[in-house]
Every structure is written in C-alpha cells, then in structure tokens.
PDB file of C-alpha atoms in Angstrom:
ATOM      1  CA  MET A   1      -1.504  72.630  60.975  1.00  0.00           C
ATOM      2  CA  LYS A   2      -1.152  74.152  57.614  1.00  0.00           C
ATOM      3  CA  ARG A   3      -0.810  70.841  56.031  1.00  0.00           C
ATOM      4  CA  LEU A   4      -4.234  69.513  57.766  1.00  0.00           C
ATOM      5  CA  LEU A   5      -5.921  72.729  56.353  1.00  0.00           C
ATOM      6  CA  LEU A   6      -4.547  72.225  53.103  1.00  0.00           C
ATOM      7  CA  SER A   7      -5.684  68.821  52.826  1.00  0.00           C
ATOM      8  CA  ILE A   8      -9.094  69.944  54.119  1.00  0.00           C
ATOM      9  CA  CYS A   9      -9.277  72.478  51.675  1.00  0.00           C
ATOM     10  CA  LEU A  10      -8.267  69.833  48.895  1.00  0.00           C
ATOM     11  CA  THR A  11     -10.698  67.520  49.897  1.00  0.00           C
ATOM     12  CA  LEU A  12     -13.611  69.760  49.793  1.00  0.00           C
ATOM     13  CA  MET A  13     -12.610  71.115  46.282  1.00  0.00           C
ATOM     14  CA  ALA A  14     -12.646  67.558  45.081  1.00  0.00           C
ATOM     15  CA  ALA A  15     -16.100  67.161  46.697  1.00  0.00           C
ATOM     16  CA  VAL A  16     -17.352  70.261  44.754  1.00  0.00           C
ATOM     17  CA  HIS A  17     -15.956  68.830  41.503  1.00  0.00           C
ATOM     18  CA  ALA A  18     -17.302  65.514  42.031  1.00  0.00           C
ATOM     19  CA  GLY A  19     -20.883  67.177  42.545  1.00  0.00           C
ATOM     20  CA  GLY A  20     -20.565  68.550  39.218  1.00  0.00           C
ATOM     21  CA  ILE A  21     -21.627  72.222  38.688  1.00  0.00           C
ATOM     22  CA  GLU A  22     -24.062  72.994  36.251  1.00  0.00           C
ATOM     23  CA  VAL A  23     -23.631  75.634  33.768  1.00  0.00           C
ATOM     24  CA  TYR A  24     -26.542  77.135  31.724  1.00  0.00           C
ATOM     25  CA  ASN A  25     -26.266  80.007  29.397  1.00  0.00           C
ATOM     26  CA  PHE A  26     -29.326  82.050  29.243  1.00  0.00           C
ATOM     27  CA  ASP A  27     -30.351  84.329  26.509  1.00  0.00           C
ATOM     28  CA  ASP A  28     -30.338  87.275  28.984  1.00  0.00           C
ATOM     29  CA  LYS A  29     -30.619  88.337  32.551  1.00  0.00           C
ATOM     30  CA  ALA A  30     -34.394  88.215  32.677  1.00  0.00           C
ATOM     31  CA  GLN A  31     -34.708  84.717  31.316  1.00  0.00           C
ATOM     32  CA  GLU A  32     -32.155  83.625  34.395  1.00  0.00           C
ATOM     33  CA  ASN A  33     -34.126  85.337  36.854  1.00  0.00           C
ATOM     34  CA  VAL A  34     -37.197  83.549  35.599  1.00  0.00           C
ATOM     35  CA  TYR A  35     -35.049  80.292  35.835  1.00  0.00           C
ATOM     36  CA  LYS A  36     -34.028  80.952  39.397  1.00  0.00           C
ATOM     37  CA  GLU A  37     -37.604  81.607  40.399  1.00  0.00           C
ATOM     38  CA  LEU A  38     -39.020  78.515  39.007  1.00  0.00           C
ATOM     39  CA  VAL A  39     -35.997  76.095  40.450  1.00  0.00           C
ATOM     40  CA  ASP A  40     -36.916  77.495  43.644  1.00  0.00           C
ATOM     41  CA  GLU A  41     -40.647  77.019  43.321  1.00  0.00           C
ATOM     42  CA  LEU A  42     -40.711  73.699  41.954  1.00  0.00           C
ATOM     43  CA  ARG A  43     -40.590  70.759  44.411  1.00  0.00           C
ATOM     44  CA  CYS A  44     -38.311  67.636  44.059  1.00  0.00           C
ATOM     45  CA  LEU A  45     -40.181  64.511  43.698  1.00  0.00           C
ATOM     46  CA  VAL A  46     -37.413  62.376  44.973  1.00  0.00           C
ATOM     47  CA  CYS A  47     -36.548  64.418  48.213  1.00  0.00           C
ATOM     48  CA  GLN A  48     -39.994  65.856  48.816  1.00  0.00           C
ATOM     49  CA  ASN A  49     -38.863  68.595  51.064  1.00  0.00           C
ATOM     50  CA  GLN A  50     -36.595  70.242  48.731  1.00  0.00           C
ATOM     51  CA  ASN A  51     -36.966  72.395  45.782  1.00  0.00           C
ATOM     52  CA  ILE A  52     -35.037  71.368  42.634  1.00  0.00           C
ATOM     53  CA  SER A  53     -32.634  74.003  43.047  1.00  0.00           C
ATOM     54  CA  ALA A  54     -31.302  72.365  46.116  1.00  0.00           C
ATOM     55  CA  SER A  55     -31.922  69.028  45.143  1.00  0.00           C
ATOM     56  CA  ASN A  56     -28.952  66.898  43.731  1.00  0.00           C
ATOM     57  CA  ALA A  57     -31.245  63.913  42.980  1.00  0.00           C
ATOM     58  CA  GLU A  58     -30.912  62.936  39.260  1.00  0.00           C
ATOM     59  CA  LEU A  59     -34.607  63.485  38.474  1.00  0.00           C
ATOM     60  CA  ALA A  60     -34.345  67.165  39.850  1.00  0.00           C
ATOM     61  CA  GLN A  61     -31.076  67.769  37.814  1.00  0.00           C
ATOM     62  CA  ASP A  62     -33.042  66.538  34.866  1.00  0.00           C
ATOM     63  CA  MET A  63     -35.857  69.048  35.639  1.00  0.00           C
ATOM     64  CA  ARG A  64     -33.842  71.665  35.812  1.00  0.00           C
ATOM     65  CA  LYS A  65     -32.415  70.896  32.067  1.00  0.00           C
ATOM     66  CA  LYS A  66     -36.186  70.621  31.256  1.00  0.00           C
ATOM     67  CA  THR A  67     -36.932  74.058  32.767  1.00  0.00           C
ATOM     68  CA  VAL A  68     -33.976  75.379  30.801  1.00  0.00           C
ATOM     69  CA  GLN A  69     -35.108  73.899  27.612  1.00  0.00           C
ATOM     70  CA  LEU A  70     -38.665  75.226  27.914  1.00  0.00           C
ATOM     71  CA  LEU A  71     -37.341  78.640  28.660  1.00  0.00           C
ATOM     72  CA  LYS A  72     -35.301  78.623  25.621  1.00  0.00           C
ATOM     73  CA  GLU A  73     -37.935  77.652  23.451  1.00  0.00           C
ATOM     74  CA  GLY A  74     -39.780  80.828  24.554  1.00  0.00           C
ATOM     75  CA  LYS A  75     -42.154  79.661  27.149  1.00  0.00           C
ATOM     76  CA  SER A  76     -43.199  81.844  30.181  1.00  0.00           C
ATOM     77  CA  LYS A  77     -42.923  81.121  33.613  1.00  0.00           C
ATOM     78  CA  GLY A  78     -46.865  80.110  33.929  1.00  0.00           C
ATOM     79  CA  GLU A  79     -46.494  77.882  30.912  1.00  0.00           C
ATOM     80  CA  ILE A  80     -43.607  76.019  32.638  1.00  0.00           C
ATOM     81  CA  THR A  81     -45.380  75.603  35.804  1.00  0.00           C
ATOM     82  CA  GLU A  82     -48.167  74.276  34.258  1.00  0.00           C
ATOM     83  CA  PHE A  83     -46.196  72.059  32.199  1.00  0.00           C
ATOM     84  CA  MET A  84     -44.804  70.489  35.424  1.00  0.00           C
ATOM     85  CA  SER A  85     -48.155  70.494  37.266  1.00  0.00           C
ATOM     86  CA  GLN A  86     -49.994  68.530  34.492  1.00  0.00           C
ATOM     87  CA  ARG A  87     -47.285  65.884  34.968  1.00  0.00           C
ATOM     88  CA  TYR A  88     -46.751  65.870  38.438  1.00  0.00           C
ATOM     89  CA  GLY A  89     -49.885  67.605  39.929  1.00  0.00           C
ATOM     90  CA  ASP A  90     -49.938  70.523  42.044  1.00  0.00           C
ATOM     91  CA  PHE A  91     -47.792  68.901  44.435  1.00  0.00           C
ATOM     92  CA  VAL A  92     -44.967  69.965  42.475  1.00  0.00           C
ATOM     93  CA  LEU A  93     -45.706  73.489  43.069  1.00  0.00           C
ATOM     94  CA  TYR A  94     -44.313  74.788  46.325  1.00  0.00           C
ATOM     95  CA  LYS A  95     -47.183  77.276  46.036  1.00  0.00           C
ATOM     96  CA  PRO A  96     -50.162  75.297  45.117  1.00  0.00           C
ATOM     97  CA  PRO A  97     -53.131  77.289  43.489  1.00  0.00           C
ATOM     98  CA  PHE A  98     -56.261  77.855  45.433  1.00  0.00           C
ATOM     99  CA  LYS A  99     -58.862  75.479  44.063  1.00  0.00           C
ATOM    100  CA  ALA A 100     -61.212  72.911  45.654  1.00  0.00           C
ATOM    101  CA  SER A 101     -58.754  70.396  46.128  1.00  0.00           C
ATOM    102  CA  THR A 102     -56.298  72.592  47.913  1.00  0.00           C
ATOM    103  CA  ALA A 103     -58.902  74.739  49.801  1.00  0.00           C
ATOM    104  CA  VAL A 104     -58.436  72.733  52.961  1.00  0.00           C
ATOM    105  CA  LEU A 105     -54.344  73.533  52.648  1.00  0.00           C
ATOM    106  CA  TRP A 106     -55.027  77.123  52.623  1.00  0.00           C
ATOM    107  CA  ILE A 107     -58.089  77.451  54.932  1.00  0.00           C
ATOM    108  CA  ALA A 108     -57.233  75.068  57.675  1.00  0.00           C
ATOM    109  CA  PRO A 109     -54.448  77.097  59.479  1.00  0.00           C
ATOM    110  CA  PHE A 110     -56.758  80.166  59.890  1.00  0.00           C
ATOM    111  CA  ALA A 111     -59.636  77.784  60.949  1.00  0.00           C
ATOM    112  CA  PHE A 112     -57.285  76.184  63.550  1.00  0.00           C
ATOM    113  CA  PHE A 113     -56.666  79.547  64.762  1.00  0.00           C
ATOM    114  CA  ILE A 114     -60.087  80.910  65.254  1.00  0.00           C
ATOM    115  CA  ILE A 115     -60.892  77.374  67.050  1.00  0.00           C
ATOM    116  CA  ALA A 116     -58.068  77.877  69.548  1.00  0.00           C
ATOM    117  CA  ILE A 117     -59.103  81.530  70.259  1.00  0.00           C
ATOM    118  CA  TRP A 118     -62.543  80.265  70.809  1.00  0.00           C
ATOM    119  CA  LEU A 119     -61.476  77.523  73.018  1.00  0.00           C
ATOM    120  CA  MET A 120     -59.204  79.950  75.037  1.00  0.00           C
ATOM    121  CA  LEU A 121     -62.032  82.182  75.554  1.00  0.00           C
ATOM    122  CA  ARG A 122     -64.363  79.471  76.717  1.00  0.00           C
ATOM    123  CA  THR A 123     -61.670  78.277  79.256  1.00  0.00           C
ATOM    124  CA  ILE A 124     -61.168  81.542  80.511  1.00  0.00           C
ATOM    125  CA  ARG A 125     -64.975  82.184  80.983  1.00  0.00           C
ATOM    126  CA  ALA A 126     -65.241  78.929  82.587  1.00  0.00           C
ATOM    127  CA  ARG A 127     -62.560  79.581  85.124  1.00  0.00           C
ATOM    128  CA  LYS A 128     -63.800  83.045  85.993  1.00  0.00           C
ATOM    129  CA  GLN A 129     -67.341  81.637  86.719  1.00  0.00           C
ATOM    130  CA  GLU A 130     -65.998  78.845  88.962  1.00  0.00           C
ATOM    131  CA  ASN A 131     -63.906  81.287  90.967  1.00  0.00           C
ATOM    132  CA  GLU A 132     -67.109  83.367  91.403  1.00  0.00           C
ATOM    133  CA  LEU A 133     -68.829  80.299  92.495  1.00  0.00           C
ATOM    134  CA  SER A 134     -66.235  79.351  95.240  1.00  0.00           C
ATOM    135  CA  GLU A 135     -65.918  83.009  96.661  1.00  0.00           C
ATOM    136  CA  LEU A 136     -68.167  84.087  99.482  1.00  0.00           C
ATOM    137  CA  SER A 137     -70.072  87.342  99.532  1.00  0.00           C
ATOM    138  CA  ASP A 138     -69.758  89.636 102.218  1.00  0.00           C
ATOM    139  CA  ASP A 139     -72.954  88.822 103.740  1.00  0.00           C
ATOM    140  CA  GLN A 140     -72.123  85.050 103.654  1.00  0.00           C
ATOM    141  CA  VAL A 141     -68.723  85.909 105.562  1.00  0.00           C
ATOM    142  CA  LYS A 142     -70.689  87.649 108.319  1.00  0.00           C
ATOM    143  CA  GLN A 143     -73.261  85.032 108.615  1.00  0.00           C
ATOM    144  CA  ALA A 144     -70.379  82.279 108.781  1.00  0.00           C
ATOM    145  CA  ALA A 145     -68.721  84.491 111.659  1.00  0.00           C
ATOM    146  CA  SER A 146     -71.901  84.719 113.654  1.00  0.00           C
ATOM    147  CA  LEU A 147     -72.455  80.940 113.305  1.00  0.00           C
ATOM    148  CA  LEU A 148     -69.153  80.417 114.653  1.00  0.00           C
ATOM    149  CA  GLN A 149     -69.635  82.914 117.554  1.00  0.00           C
ATOM    150  CA  SER A 150     -72.863  81.531 118.437  1.00  0.00           C
ATOM    151  CA  ASN A 151     -71.483  77.922 118.609  1.00  0.00           C
ATOM    152  CA  SER A 152     -68.458  78.749 120.549  1.00  0.00           C
ATOM    153  CA  ASP A 153     -71.020  80.944 122.908  1.00  0.00           C
ATOM    154  CA  LYS A 154     -72.943  77.766 123.366  1.00  0.00           C
ATOM    155  CA  ASP A 155     -69.613  75.515 123.984  1.00  0.00           C
ATOM    156  CA  SER A 156     -68.490  77.953 126.543  1.00  0.00           C
ATOM    157  CA  LYS A 157     -72.150  77.721 128.332  1.00  0.00           C
ATOM    158  CA  THR A 158     -71.946  73.780 128.342  1.00  0.00           C
ATOM    159  CA  SER A 159     -68.474  73.452 129.638  1.00  0.00           C
TER     160      SER A 159
ATOM    161  CA  MET B   1     -53.868  58.338  69.001  1.00  0.00           C
ATOM    162  CA  ALA B   2     -51.952  55.128  69.481  1.00  0.00           C
ATOM    163  CA  GLY B   3     -54.518  53.313  67.614  1.00  0.00           C
ATOM    164  CA  LEU B   4     -54.387  55.535  64.682  1.00  0.00           C
ATOM    165  CA  PHE B   5     -50.593  55.381  64.516  1.00  0.00           C
ATOM    166  CA  TYR B   6     -50.694  51.765  64.586  1.00  0.00           C
ATOM    167  CA  PHE B   7     -53.207  51.588  61.686  1.00  0.00           C
ATOM    168  CA  VAL B   8     -51.409  53.810  59.515  1.00  0.00           C
ATOM    169  CA  LEU B   9     -47.989  52.082  60.236  1.00  0.00           C
ATOM    170  CA  GLY B  10     -49.842  48.713  59.311  1.00  0.00           C
ATOM    171  CA  GLN B  11     -51.198  50.229  56.132  1.00  0.00           C
ATOM    172  CA  MET B  12     -47.758  51.448  55.290  1.00  0.00           C
ATOM    173  CA  ASN B  13     -46.147  47.495  55.814  1.00  0.00           C
ATOM    174  CA  ASP B  14     -48.898  46.267  53.664  1.00  0.00           C
ATOM    175  CA  GLY B  15     -47.976  48.766  51.019  1.00  0.00           C
ATOM    176  CA  GLU B  16     -51.493  49.895  51.039  1.00  0.00           C
ATOM    177  CA  TYR B  17     -50.502  53.528  51.901  1.00  0.00           C
ATOM    178  CA  ASP B  18     -47.414  55.602  50.932  1.00  0.00           C
ATOM    179  CA  PRO B  19     -46.807  58.754  52.465  1.00  0.00           C
ATOM    180  CA  ARG B  20     -44.602  59.870  49.754  1.00  0.00           C
ATOM    181  CA  ASP B  21     -47.380  58.803  47.168  1.00  0.00           C
ATOM    182  CA  ILE B  22     -48.323  61.555  44.824  1.00  0.00           C
ATOM    183  CA  PRO B  23     -51.669  61.181  43.079  1.00  0.00           C
ATOM    184  CA  THR B  24     -51.097  60.788  39.438  1.00  0.00           C
ATOM    185  CA  GLU B  25     -52.474  63.116  36.684  1.00  0.00           C
ATOM    186  CA  PHE B  26     -52.731  60.520  34.048  1.00  0.00           C
ATOM    187  CA  ILE B  27     -55.612  58.347  34.923  1.00  0.00           C
ATOM    188  CA  GLY B  28     -58.195  58.634  32.090  1.00  0.00           C
ATOM    189  CA  ARG B  29     -55.702  60.924  30.003  1.00  0.00           C
ATOM    190  CA  ASN B  30     -54.192  60.020  26.874  1.00  0.00           C
ATOM    191  CA  ALA B  31     -50.961  58.077  26.918  1.00  0.00           C
ATOM    192  CA  PRO B  32     -48.193  60.829  26.400  1.00  0.00           C
ATOM    193  CA  GLU B  33     -46.399  60.228  23.234  1.00  0.00           C
ATOM    194  CA  PHE B  34     -42.585  59.558  22.937  1.00  0.00           C
ATOM    195  CA  ALA B  35     -40.482  58.082  20.374  1.00  0.00           C
ATOM    196  CA  LEU B  36     -37.440  56.241  21.884  1.00  0.00           C
ATOM    197  CA  PRO B  37     -34.604  54.290  20.500  1.00  0.00           C
ATOM    198  CA  ASP B  38     -35.178  50.432  21.676  1.00  0.00           C
ATOM    199  CA  LEU B  39     -32.456  49.347  23.975  1.00  0.00           C
ATOM    200  CA  PHE B  40     -31.400  46.197  21.781  1.00  0.00           C
ATOM    201  CA  ASN B  41     -32.070  47.716  18.369  1.00  0.00           C
ATOM    202  CA  PRO B  42     -31.413  51.314  18.369  1.00  0.00           C
ATOM    203  CA  GLU B  43     -32.846  51.948  14.817  1.00  0.00           C
ATOM    204  CA  GLN B  44     -36.065  50.946  15.849  1.00  0.00           C
ATOM    205  CA  VAL B  45     -38.474  53.391  17.492  1.00  0.00           C
ATOM    206  CA  VAL B  46     -40.516  52.453  20.589  1.00  0.00           C
ATOM    207  CA  SER B  47     -43.545  54.561  20.692  1.00  0.00           C
ATOM    208  CA  PRO B  48     -47.082  54.324  22.457  1.00  0.00           C
ATOM    209  CA  SER B  49     -48.902  55.278  19.290  1.00  0.00           C
ATOM    210  CA  LYS B  50     -47.748  52.246  17.523  1.00  0.00           C
ATOM    211  CA  LEU B  51     -49.469  50.189  20.300  1.00  0.00           C
ATOM    212  CA  LYS B  52     -52.940  51.379  19.697  1.00  0.00           C
ATOM    213  CA  GLY B  53     -55.743  48.434  19.821  1.00  0.00           C
ATOM    214  CA  GLN B  54     -54.106  46.479  22.329  1.00  0.00           C
ATOM    215  CA  VAL B  55     -53.774  46.788  26.104  1.00  0.00           C
ATOM    216  CA  TRP B  56     -50.420  46.932  27.381  1.00  0.00           C
ATOM    217  CA  LEU B  57     -48.293  47.662  30.461  1.00  0.00           C
ATOM    218  CA  LEU B  58     -45.357  50.410  30.344  1.00  0.00           C
ATOM    219  CA  ASN B  59     -42.697  49.416  32.937  1.00  0.00           C
ATOM    220  CA  VAL B  60     -40.179  52.123  34.117  1.00  0.00           C
ATOM    221  CA  TRP B  61     -37.057  50.375  35.538  1.00  0.00           C
ATOM    222  CA  GLY B  62     -33.435  50.725  35.755  1.00  0.00           C
ATOM    223  CA  THR B  63     -30.503  48.344  36.926  1.00  0.00           C
ATOM    224  CA  TRP B  64     -29.965  51.123  39.599  1.00  0.00           C
ATOM    225  CA  CYS B  65     -33.343  50.245  41.211  1.00  0.00           C
ATOM    226  CA  PRO B  66     -33.269  47.364  43.769  1.00  0.00           C
ATOM    227  CA  GLU B  67     -37.080  47.122  43.714  1.00  0.00           C
ATOM    228  CA  CYS B  68     -36.879  46.579  39.754  1.00  0.00           C
ATOM    229  CA  TRP B  69     -34.760  43.271  40.468  1.00  0.00           C
ATOM    230  CA  ARG B  70     -37.186  42.266  43.059  1.00  0.00           C
ATOM    231  CA  GLU B  71     -40.151  42.539  40.729  1.00  0.00           C
ATOM    232  CA  HIS B  72     -38.160  40.938  37.680  1.00  0.00           C
ATOM    233  CA  ASP B  73     -39.386  37.517  38.153  1.00  0.00           C
ATOM    234  CA  TYR B  74     -42.653  38.465  38.757  1.00  0.00           C
ATOM    235  CA  LEU B  75     -42.785  40.350  35.385  1.00  0.00           C
ATOM    236  CA  LEU B  76     -41.248  37.445  33.479  1.00  0.00           C
ATOM    237  CA  HIS B  77     -44.404  35.175  34.956  1.00  0.00           C
ATOM    238  CA  LEU B  78     -46.726  37.806  33.318  1.00  0.00           C
ATOM    239  CA  ALA B  79     -45.124  37.831  30.321  1.00  0.00           C
ATOM    240  CA  ARG B  80     -44.336  34.411  29.678  1.00  0.00           C
ATOM    241  CA  THR B  81     -47.515  32.729  31.297  1.00  0.00           C
ATOM    242  CA  ARG B  82     -50.167  34.987  31.128  1.00  0.00           C
ATOM    243  CA  GLY B  83     -48.884  36.588  27.755  1.00  0.00           C
ATOM    244  CA  ILE B  84     -49.154  40.310  28.876  1.00  0.00           C
ATOM    245  CA  ASN B  85     -47.525  42.683  26.560  1.00  0.00           C
ATOM    246  CA  ILE B  86     -45.032  44.619  28.747  1.00  0.00           C
ATOM    247  CA  VAL B  87     -42.961  47.400  27.064  1.00  0.00           C
ATOM    248  CA  GLY B  88     -39.928  48.607  29.278  1.00  0.00           C
ATOM    249  CA  LEU B  89     -38.919  52.054  29.664  1.00  0.00           C
ATOM    250  CA  ASN B  90     -35.248  52.028  30.826  1.00  0.00           C
ATOM    251  CA  TRP B  91     -34.486  54.970  32.721  1.00  0.00           C
ATOM    252  CA  ARG B  92     -31.182  56.937  33.413  1.00  0.00           C
ATOM    253  CA  ASP B  93     -29.243  53.801  32.929  1.00  0.00           C
ATOM    254  CA  GLU B  94     -25.880  52.611  30.942  1.00  0.00           C
ATOM    255  CA  ALA B  95     -27.253  50.655  27.889  1.00  0.00           C
ATOM    256  CA  GLU B  96     -24.648  47.767  28.421  1.00  0.00           C
ATOM    257  CA  GLU B  97     -25.578  47.316  32.066  1.00  0.00           C
ATOM    258  CA  ALA B  98     -29.510  47.220  31.257  1.00  0.00           C
ATOM    259  CA  LYS B  99     -28.816  44.700  28.573  1.00  0.00           C
ATOM    260  CA  ALA B 100     -26.704  42.557  30.601  1.00  0.00           C
ATOM    261  CA  MET B 101     -29.365  42.540  33.247  1.00  0.00           C
ATOM    262  CA  LEU B 102     -32.113  41.373  30.923  1.00  0.00           C
ATOM    263  CA  VAL B 103     -29.713  38.851  29.175  1.00  0.00           C
ATOM    264  CA  ARG B 104     -28.927  37.370  32.587  1.00  0.00           C
ATOM    265  CA  LEU B 105     -32.367  37.427  34.291  1.00  0.00           C
ATOM    266  CA  GLY B 106     -34.586  36.909  31.230  1.00  0.00           C
ATOM    267  CA  ASN B 107     -36.192  39.534  29.323  1.00  0.00           C
ATOM    268  CA  PRO B 108     -40.060  40.231  30.117  1.00  0.00           C
ATOM    269  CA  PHE B 109     -40.227  42.969  27.558  1.00  0.00           C
ATOM    270  CA  SER B 110     -41.649  43.163  24.038  1.00  0.00           C
ATOM    271  CA  GLN B 111     -39.253  45.971  23.555  1.00  0.00           C
ATOM    272  CA  VAL B 112     -37.548  48.772  25.582  1.00  0.00           C
ATOM    273  CA  GLY B 113     -37.416  52.341  25.245  1.00  0.00           C
ATOM    274  CA  PHE B 114     -33.777  53.796  26.451  1.00  0.00           C
ATOM    275  CA  ASP B 115     -34.411  57.055  27.967  1.00  0.00           C
ATOM    276  CA  PRO B 116     -30.966  58.059  29.741  1.00  0.00           C
ATOM    277  CA  ASP B 117     -32.187  61.802  30.125  1.00  0.00           C
ATOM    278  CA  SER B 118     -35.679  61.442  31.623  1.00  0.00           C
ATOM    279  CA  SER B 119     -37.344  62.861  28.273  1.00  0.00           C
ATOM    280  CA  ALA B 120     -40.016  60.238  28.350  1.00  0.00           C
ATOM    281  CA  VAL B 121     -40.102  60.059  32.239  1.00  0.00           C
ATOM    282  CA  ILE B 122     -40.894  63.678  32.928  1.00  0.00           C
ATOM    283  CA  ASP B 123     -43.753  63.589  30.415  1.00  0.00           C
ATOM    284  CA  TRP B 124     -45.168  60.544  32.012  1.00  0.00           C
ATOM    285  CA  GLY B 125     -45.042  62.264  35.598  1.00  0.00           C
ATOM    286  CA  VAL B 126     -42.779  59.412  36.896  1.00  0.00           C
ATOM    287  CA  TYR B 127     -40.670  60.183  39.983  1.00  0.00           C
ATOM    288  CA  GLY B 128     -39.445  56.878  41.123  1.00  0.00           C
ATOM    289  CA  ALA B 129     -38.894  53.158  39.700  1.00  0.00           C
ATOM    290  CA  PRO B 130     -40.521  50.827  39.466  1.00  0.00           C
ATOM    291  CA  GLU B 131     -43.524  52.469  38.208  1.00  0.00           C
ATOM    292  CA  THR B 132     -46.356  50.427  35.963  1.00  0.00           C
ATOM    293  CA  PHE B 133     -48.608  51.772  33.785  1.00  0.00           C
ATOM    294  CA  LEU B 134     -51.705  50.128  32.151  1.00  0.00           C
ATOM    295  CA  ILE B 135     -52.764  51.634  28.783  1.00  0.00           C
ATOM    296  CA  ASP B 136     -56.154  50.437  26.930  1.00  0.00           C
ATOM    297  CA  ALA B 137     -56.879  49.676  23.411  1.00  0.00           C
ATOM    298  CA  GLU B 138     -57.785  53.233  22.988  1.00  0.00           C
ATOM    299  CA  GLY B 139     -54.587  54.320  24.043  1.00  0.00           C
ATOM    300  CA  ILE B 140     -55.761  55.724  27.552  1.00  0.00           C
ATOM    301  CA  VAL B 141     -53.941  55.475  30.734  1.00  0.00           C
ATOM    302  CA  ARG B 142     -56.024  53.466  33.068  1.00  0.00           C
ATOM    303  CA  VAL B 143     -53.757  52.205  35.841  1.00  0.00           C
ATOM    304  CA  LYS B 144     -50.767  53.397  37.610  1.00  0.00           C
ATOM    305  CA  HIS B 145     -48.842  51.320  40.077  1.00  0.00           C
ATOM    306  CA  LYS B 146     -45.785  52.640  42.037  1.00  0.00           C
ATOM    307  CA  GLY B 147     -43.294  49.982  43.356  1.00  0.00           C
ATOM    308  CA  ALA B 148     -42.649  46.501  42.760  1.00  0.00           C
ATOM    309  CA  MET B 149     -45.398  44.683  40.804  1.00  0.00           C
ATOM    310  CA  THR B 150     -46.683  41.590  42.968  1.00  0.00           C
ATOM    311  CA  GLU B 151     -49.296  39.065  42.696  1.00  0.00           C
ATOM    312  CA  LYS B 152     -51.319  40.981  45.038  1.00  0.00           C
ATOM    313  CA  ALA B 153     -51.120  44.368  43.183  1.00  0.00           C
ATOM    314  CA  TRP B 154     -51.803  42.799  39.851  1.00  0.00           C
ATOM    315  CA  MET B 155     -54.768  40.803  41.151  1.00  0.00           C
ATOM    316  CA  LYS B 156     -56.161  44.249  42.654  1.00  0.00           C
ATOM    317  CA  LYS B 157     -55.462  46.838  40.129  1.00  0.00           C
ATOM    318  CA  PHE B 158     -54.469  45.089  36.781  1.00  0.00           C
ATOM    319  CA  ALA B 159     -56.104  41.848  36.193  1.00  0.00           C
ATOM    320  CA  THR B 160     -59.779  42.824  35.404  1.00  0.00           C
ATOM    321  CA  HIS B 161     -58.706  44.911  32.645  1.00  0.00           C
ATOM    322  CA  PHE B 162     -57.205  41.637  30.754  1.00  0.00           C
ATOM    323  CA  THR B 163     -60.329  39.661  31.173  1.00  0.00           C
ATOM    324  CA  GLY B 164     -60.536  39.567  27.308  1.00  0.00           C
ATOM    325  CA  ASN B 165     -57.293  37.471  26.811  1.00  0.00           C
ATOM    326  CA  LYS B 166     -56.882  35.804  30.051  1.00  0.00           C
TER     327      LYS B 166
END
C-alpha cells in the first residue's frame, strides 16, 4: 500500500514538473494583483470556456507572457484589456463592455425574465377564468335539482 | 427546432458556420507591423511595410497543425500557377522541422517570418492555424480566412481582389 501511494505521489510530481510552472517576478505586490485580475478576466481563445489563467494552451501561455511584458512596461489594467480587445475583440473579455453590439447580451436575461413572468400571470389568469366558467352558481344548482326532481316525479307517475 | 438544428449542422459541415469563430477586428485596418527573422535566412527581416504597393497573402502555419498540411497543396497551386505572393508566418514551431516540411512538400512562400513566441501572432489577433489574411496595395487588411484554404474559399473571398493580375 505504501509503495502504491509513493508511486502515485511520484507520478503526480512528474506530471506537475512536465506541466512547467511559470514563475514571474513582479516589481511589487500591486502589479502582481493586477496580473492576477487580468489573467482571470481574459478568455483563452483556444479553449474558449477557460480564462487564460486556467488554460494550458500555448496561446494562453503566450498571452500571459504578453500580459506580464505589458505590465512591466508600465501599462495599466485598462490599457492591457484595450490591447487585447483591439486584437481579439470583446470576446476576449469575460466581462464585455456595454455597447450597441453587446446590448443584447446584457439585456436579454432581464427581457426573458419579464416575458416569463408575463406568460406565467397570463396562464394563471386564464386558468382562473376557466374554473369560474365550469363552476355552477347556487341558483344553477337549485335549478338543476328541481329539474331532476320534476323528472323523477314524472317517471314515477308514468310507471 | 429539429429543422433549425439540422440547418446549423449542415452549415457547420459545409464550413459556412463555425460556432467557435470569433469575428476579426482587422478588416479595413492597417496591417499590424512586425519585423521577424526569415526562416531560411535569419539575417533577412520579414515585414509587412516592405510589401506596400502589392496585394499579398499572409498565411499563419505550423508543422504541428494538421489543417496546414492539408491546405499545403492548394497554397502551392496558388503560388505557382496563379502567381500569388504568399508570405508565411511560421508560428510556435521548431525552425528545423518547419524548414524540413517546406523542403519535402515544396515551398509556396516568397518569405517566411519565424515567430516561435507568438509576438506577431498576438498582434494579428490570430488564435488558430491556419489563418490567411489578404493585404491590399495600401497595406490594409481586406480578408481573413480561418481554416484551410480551399478552391471554394479562394473563389468566394479572395479571387476578386486579384482581378488586376489574374
């Protein structure tokens, strides 16, 4: 058992080693924080549902490298997102800016929510009306009872 | 619903629609500048600004990219029989392997920029290979095609820009 565990550990270590951990030296803590924010917010264009901090795609590695390089040149966070979206479009930003081309993206969820509420209310109202129609009023019940009564009287007379 | 699904699937199979496609930012913009060493002749600099005045193609490729092998014959045909100036952009590759591929299959490129660390590739907004751009005589990007170059894609997107010389 011990041997098995040891071999698993060794295999995992080898895997980590093969993955290659990138080490960047930042000028200060603030710069490192901006870097962390950026790599979380930039989308990997190769594995499109990952950000570049999670992706091991080669392009993502190079985009991280580029991000560091731009930071060291003294570029701000806004300038770097601008740099990336000029090249890869708003798609590269996990949080796209609100503008004409992305308005649908931002508004659609709320619009769908409102439509859903409206449909729900309409259905509820329609159902209520249907129930009211099918229910008999007290007068109608009395009328039906007397009709049945008179019919059975007739039946008893004829028989 | 099933009809829509079938339609979209058909478009994907025809290569007309790719859900992973990202609209390019470069149509109508100036070709981003780079200065890369030539694959075969590292002292020589490959640079878009040197090509002003002619219509040319920039083809991003790598030996690791299967579609690049598939489109290679067609690129050769474009260069040899139609006289199209194709500049290669070799991306994230080993120089020796890249050279070996061109020696073995034939070289459709007038020159090949060597870009092992994606410096020019990021500036051109490239995210996959192969990708082919058309740059006009004023140095403006007019067309971008993602995926292998084929006769169909050529006729549809590129051919009209070359009416001048062929």
